[in-house]
XYZ file of C-alpha atoms in Angstrom:
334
model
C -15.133 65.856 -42.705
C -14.635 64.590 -45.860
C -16.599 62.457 -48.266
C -15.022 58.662 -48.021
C -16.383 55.302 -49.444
C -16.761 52.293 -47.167
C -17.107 48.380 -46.864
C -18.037 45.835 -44.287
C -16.076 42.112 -44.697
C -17.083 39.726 -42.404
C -13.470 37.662 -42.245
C -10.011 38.839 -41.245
C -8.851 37.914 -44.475
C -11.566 39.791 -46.736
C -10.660 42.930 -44.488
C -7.267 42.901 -45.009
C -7.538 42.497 -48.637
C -10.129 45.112 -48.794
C -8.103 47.037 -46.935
C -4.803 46.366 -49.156
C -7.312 47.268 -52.473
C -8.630 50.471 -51.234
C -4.849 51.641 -51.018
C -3.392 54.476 -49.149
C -6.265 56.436 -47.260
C -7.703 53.529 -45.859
C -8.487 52.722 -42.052
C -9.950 50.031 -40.246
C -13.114 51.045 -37.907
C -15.049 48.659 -35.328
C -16.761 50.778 -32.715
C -15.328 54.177 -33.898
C -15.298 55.984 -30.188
C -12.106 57.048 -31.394
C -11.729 57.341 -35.449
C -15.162 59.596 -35.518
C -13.867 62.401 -33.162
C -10.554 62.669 -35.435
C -12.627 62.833 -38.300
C -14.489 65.471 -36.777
C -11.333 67.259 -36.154
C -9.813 66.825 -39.241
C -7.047 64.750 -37.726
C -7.963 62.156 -39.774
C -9.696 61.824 -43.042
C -9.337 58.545 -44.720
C -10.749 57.786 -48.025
C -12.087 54.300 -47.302
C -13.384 52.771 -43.942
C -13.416 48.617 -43.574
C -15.554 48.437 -40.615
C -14.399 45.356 -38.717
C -17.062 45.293 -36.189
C -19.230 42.033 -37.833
C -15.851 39.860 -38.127
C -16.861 36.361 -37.313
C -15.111 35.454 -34.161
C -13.995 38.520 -33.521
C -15.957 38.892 -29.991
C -14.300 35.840 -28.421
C -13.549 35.755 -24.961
C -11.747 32.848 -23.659
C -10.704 32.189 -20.329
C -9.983 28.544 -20.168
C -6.681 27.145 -21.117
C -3.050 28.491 -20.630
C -3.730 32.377 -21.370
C -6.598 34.487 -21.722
C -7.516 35.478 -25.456
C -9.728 38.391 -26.461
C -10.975 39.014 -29.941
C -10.042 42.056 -30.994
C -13.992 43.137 -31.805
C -14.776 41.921 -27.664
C -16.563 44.821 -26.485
C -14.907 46.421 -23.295
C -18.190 46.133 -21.541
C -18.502 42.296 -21.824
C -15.027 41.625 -20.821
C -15.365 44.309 -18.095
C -18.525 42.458 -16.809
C -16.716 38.738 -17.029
C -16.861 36.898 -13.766
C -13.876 34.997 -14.193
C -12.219 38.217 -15.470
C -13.455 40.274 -12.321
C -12.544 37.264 -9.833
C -9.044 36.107 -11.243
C -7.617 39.275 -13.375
C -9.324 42.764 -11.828
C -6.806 44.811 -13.189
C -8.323 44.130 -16.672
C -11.707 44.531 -14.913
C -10.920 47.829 -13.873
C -8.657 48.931 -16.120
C -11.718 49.023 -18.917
C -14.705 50.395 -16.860
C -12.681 52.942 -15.228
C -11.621 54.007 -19.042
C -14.936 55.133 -20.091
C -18.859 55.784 -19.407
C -21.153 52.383 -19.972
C -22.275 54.096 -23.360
C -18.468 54.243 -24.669
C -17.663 50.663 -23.255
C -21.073 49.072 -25.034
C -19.565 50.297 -27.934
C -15.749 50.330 -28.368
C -13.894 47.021 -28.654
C -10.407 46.354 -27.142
C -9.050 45.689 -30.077
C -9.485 49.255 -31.103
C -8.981 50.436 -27.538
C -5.012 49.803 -28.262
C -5.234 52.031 -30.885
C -6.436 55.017 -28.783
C -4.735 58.349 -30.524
C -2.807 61.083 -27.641
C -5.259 63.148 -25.702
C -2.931 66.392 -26.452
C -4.655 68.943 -27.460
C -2.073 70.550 -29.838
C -2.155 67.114 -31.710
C -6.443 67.182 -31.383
C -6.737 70.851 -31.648
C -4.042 72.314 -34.777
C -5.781 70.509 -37.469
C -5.148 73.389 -40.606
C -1.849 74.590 -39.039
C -3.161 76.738 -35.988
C -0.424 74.524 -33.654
C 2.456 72.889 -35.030
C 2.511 68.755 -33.920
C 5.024 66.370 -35.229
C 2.444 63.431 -34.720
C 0.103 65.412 -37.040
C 2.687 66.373 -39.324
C 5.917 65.610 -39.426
C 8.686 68.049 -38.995
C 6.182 70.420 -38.225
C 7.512 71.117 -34.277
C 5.960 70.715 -31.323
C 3.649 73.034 -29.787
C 3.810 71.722 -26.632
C 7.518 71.479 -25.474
C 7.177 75.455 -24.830
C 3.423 75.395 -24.190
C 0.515 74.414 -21.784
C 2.302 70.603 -20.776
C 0.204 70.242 -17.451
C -1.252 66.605 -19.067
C 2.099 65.760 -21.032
C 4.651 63.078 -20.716
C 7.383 62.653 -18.053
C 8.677 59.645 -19.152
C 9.672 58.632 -22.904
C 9.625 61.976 -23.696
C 11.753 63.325 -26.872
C 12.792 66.831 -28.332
C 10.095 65.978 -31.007
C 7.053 65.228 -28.424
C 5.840 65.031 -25.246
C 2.173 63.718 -25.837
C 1.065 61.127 -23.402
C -0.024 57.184 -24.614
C -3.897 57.704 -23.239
C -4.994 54.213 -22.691
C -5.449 52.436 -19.616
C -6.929 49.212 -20.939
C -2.755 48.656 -22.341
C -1.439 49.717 -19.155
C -3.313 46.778 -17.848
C -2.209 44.291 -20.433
C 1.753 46.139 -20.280
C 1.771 44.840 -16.547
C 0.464 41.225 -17.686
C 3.015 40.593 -20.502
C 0.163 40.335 -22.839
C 0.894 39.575 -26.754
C -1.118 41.201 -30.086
C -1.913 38.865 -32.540
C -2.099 40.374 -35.846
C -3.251 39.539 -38.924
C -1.750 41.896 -42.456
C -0.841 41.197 -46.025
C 1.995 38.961 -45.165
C 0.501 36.738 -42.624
C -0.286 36.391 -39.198
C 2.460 37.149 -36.327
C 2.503 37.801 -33.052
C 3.902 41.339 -31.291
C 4.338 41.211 -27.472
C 3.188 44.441 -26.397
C 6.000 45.639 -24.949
C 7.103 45.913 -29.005
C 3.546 47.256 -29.619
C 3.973 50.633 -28.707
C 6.662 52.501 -29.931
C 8.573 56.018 -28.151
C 8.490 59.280 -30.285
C 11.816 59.650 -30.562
C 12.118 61.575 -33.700
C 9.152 59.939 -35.422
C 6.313 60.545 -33.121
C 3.942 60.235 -36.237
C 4.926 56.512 -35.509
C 3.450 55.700 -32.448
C 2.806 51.823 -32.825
C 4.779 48.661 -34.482
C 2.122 47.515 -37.439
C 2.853 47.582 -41.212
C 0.450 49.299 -43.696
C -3.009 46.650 -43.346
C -2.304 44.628 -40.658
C -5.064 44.130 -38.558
C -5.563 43.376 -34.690
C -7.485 40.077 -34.464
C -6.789 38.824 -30.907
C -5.251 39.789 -27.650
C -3.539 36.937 -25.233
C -2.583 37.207 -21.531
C -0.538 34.640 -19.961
C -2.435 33.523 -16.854
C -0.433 34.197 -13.533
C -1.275 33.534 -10.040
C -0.959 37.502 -9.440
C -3.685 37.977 -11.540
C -6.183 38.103 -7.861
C -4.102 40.102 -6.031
C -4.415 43.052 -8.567
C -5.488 46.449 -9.180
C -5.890 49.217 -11.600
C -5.362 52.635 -9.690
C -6.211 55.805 -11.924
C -5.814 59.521 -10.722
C -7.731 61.977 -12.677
C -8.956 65.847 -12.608
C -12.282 64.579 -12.012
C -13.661 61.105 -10.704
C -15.990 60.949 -13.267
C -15.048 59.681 -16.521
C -11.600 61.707 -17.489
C -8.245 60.105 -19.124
C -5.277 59.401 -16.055
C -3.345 62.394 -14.691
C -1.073 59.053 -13.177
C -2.454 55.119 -13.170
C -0.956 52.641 -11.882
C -1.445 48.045 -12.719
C 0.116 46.294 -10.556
C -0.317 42.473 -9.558
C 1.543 40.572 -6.887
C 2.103 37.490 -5.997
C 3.424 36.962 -1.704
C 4.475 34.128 -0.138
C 5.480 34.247 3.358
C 5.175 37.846 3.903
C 6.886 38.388 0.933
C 6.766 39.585 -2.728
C 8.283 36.790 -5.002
C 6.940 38.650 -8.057
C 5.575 41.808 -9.484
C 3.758 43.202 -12.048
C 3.943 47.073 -12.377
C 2.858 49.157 -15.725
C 2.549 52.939 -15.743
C -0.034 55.395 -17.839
C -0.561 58.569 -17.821
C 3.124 59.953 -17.166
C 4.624 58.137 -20.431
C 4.684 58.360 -24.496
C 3.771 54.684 -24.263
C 2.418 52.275 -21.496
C 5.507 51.639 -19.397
C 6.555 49.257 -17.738
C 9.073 49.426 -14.493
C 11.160 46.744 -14.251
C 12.891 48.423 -11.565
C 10.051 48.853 -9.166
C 9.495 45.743 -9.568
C 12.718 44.913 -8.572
C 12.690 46.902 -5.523
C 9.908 44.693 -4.250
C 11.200 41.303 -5.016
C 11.678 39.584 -1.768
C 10.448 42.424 0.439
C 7.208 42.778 2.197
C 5.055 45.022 0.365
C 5.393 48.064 3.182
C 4.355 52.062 2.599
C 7.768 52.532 3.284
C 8.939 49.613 0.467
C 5.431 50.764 -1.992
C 6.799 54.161 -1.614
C 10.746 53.228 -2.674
C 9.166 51.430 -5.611
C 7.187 54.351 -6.500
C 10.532 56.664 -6.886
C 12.349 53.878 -8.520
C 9.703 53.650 -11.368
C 9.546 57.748 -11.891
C 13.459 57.894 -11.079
C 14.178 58.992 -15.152
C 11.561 60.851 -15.498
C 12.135 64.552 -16.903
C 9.412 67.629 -15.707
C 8.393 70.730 -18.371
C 7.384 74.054 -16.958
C 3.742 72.670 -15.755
C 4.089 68.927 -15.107
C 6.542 68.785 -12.361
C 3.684 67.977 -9.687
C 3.218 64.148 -11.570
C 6.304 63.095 -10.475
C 5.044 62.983 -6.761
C 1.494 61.926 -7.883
C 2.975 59.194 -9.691
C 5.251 58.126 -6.597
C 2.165 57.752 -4.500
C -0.660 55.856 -7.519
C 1.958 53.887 -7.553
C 2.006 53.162 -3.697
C -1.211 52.566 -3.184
C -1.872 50.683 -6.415
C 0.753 48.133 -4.210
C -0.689 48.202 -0.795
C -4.443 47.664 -2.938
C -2.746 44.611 -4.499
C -1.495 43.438 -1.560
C -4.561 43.886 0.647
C -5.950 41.396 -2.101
C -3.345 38.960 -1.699
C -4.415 38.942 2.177
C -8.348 38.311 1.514
């Protein structure tokens, strides 16, 4: 790890413009669960941090009004533990303390929990040129396509990369048309997420829609009457604390017997959180069966494109997403 210099502004403002004087080389840090392990690996080695954690404001968690709004510095532990959050939205519940161990969540905020870097261990593992990764360096090939893909991508998936998006806390907010409020050298604006995360394609380096400095300074969720009858469903190696194999947010909201609308994001399978607009179709106005759960479950995977080791996700994804429905729709019952 290199030697790098460091600041800590206590507005949004002063840490984009230190940010903006430090120059190339610079990265924003608030908890650092994630930024410290690259560093270690020599994935990373900026010359300046702005830590971000001490922003005033920047721990807000507001759940009156029209949407829910996080500050990006909100620890995952406090909105995990939210009552109204737990009773009203438990996807987002779920989604962040099935993500990590209490010591990770007391520490890492959801702002930079959107910024979580693949889990693909060519990408965390080739640092000095031992495997060749196109996020790591571009043009450089990817190690993967031809070698140990057990954890990699079925969905999204390019010629240039396979590595799956790692989160589940943006699964969660995928499903819930949340927006990113950002704050850079030009302004404020406002990127809904579903324009947050961008596919490899053949710039996998690229994996999110910010411009040099701009900074994550809130997170809204439009309230929705599906937010009770919700879930986050993760399938992993290990039920302790391990990223998703498959996960699955869904919310629902049934009248009559029936599904008028659904909410269905994907992780685990794809090079970004993904949403399935055609699962959710396949539900509208039907009553949320196995035999319907299981129809949406092939519709969402329907695109989805195996390597030599990954083939067995495309079931396991079929059936997360399944019973992530029938959970949802048990909840809808209660």
């Amino acid at each position: 790890m290199r030697a790098f210099s460091y600041s800590r502004p206590r507005s949004p403002e002063a840490a984009v413009a230190a940010f903006t004087d430090a120059g190339e080389g610079a990265r924003y840090i608030a908890g650092g669960t994630t930024l410290f392990d690259l560093m270690k690996l020599n994935v990373e080695q900026p010359a300046h941090l702005v830590d971000v954690s001490q922003l005033d404001g920047s721990d807000l968690i507001e759940t009156s009004g029209d949407k829910l709004r996080f500050g990006a510095g909100a620890r995952m532990a406090d909105i995990a533990d939210d009552e109204t959050i737990n009773r009203e939205y438990p996807l987002l519940a779920e989604s962040l303390w099935r993500a990590a161990s209490q010591q990770l969540r007391n520490m890492a905020s959801v702002g930079g929990n959107l910024l979580q870097r693949t889990r693909c261990p060519y990408f965390r593992n080739g640092a000095g040129g031992v495997y060749p990764c196109n996020k790591r360096e571009p043009g450089a090939g990817c190690a993967a396509i031809e070698g140990l893909d057990r954890g990699q991508a079925i969905l999204g998936t390019s010629g240039a990369c396979t590595a799956v998006s790692p989160g589940d806390w943006p699964v969660a907010l995928t499903a819930l048309d949340a927006d990113i409020v950002v704050l850079g050298p030009q302004g404020n604006r406002t990127i809904p997420i579903a324009e947050f995360y961008l596919l490899p394609q053949d710039t996998p380096d690229r994996e999110f829609s910010l411009a040099p400095g701009e900074l994550i300074i809130e997170i809204r969720v439009p309230k929705t009457a599906a937010g009770r009858a919700s879930t986050y469903h993760k399938v992993r190696d290990r039920e302790s604390y391990a990223f998703a194999l498959a996960s699955a947010a869904v919310a629902l909201r049934i009248e009559g017997g029936q599904v008028q609308k659904a909410h269905i994001a994907l992780g685990g399978i794809a090079t970004k959180p993904w949403r399935s607009e055609a699962a959710e179709a396949v539900l509208r106005g039907k009553a949320p069966t196995r035999e319907n759960a299981l129809a949406a479950g092939r519709a969402a995977i329907a695109d989805a494109r195996a390597g030599r080791h990954n083939g067995f996700k495309i079931d396991l994804a079929t059936n997360t997403i399944a019973d992530a429905i029938t959970i949802a729709a048990e909840r809808s019952a209660s």
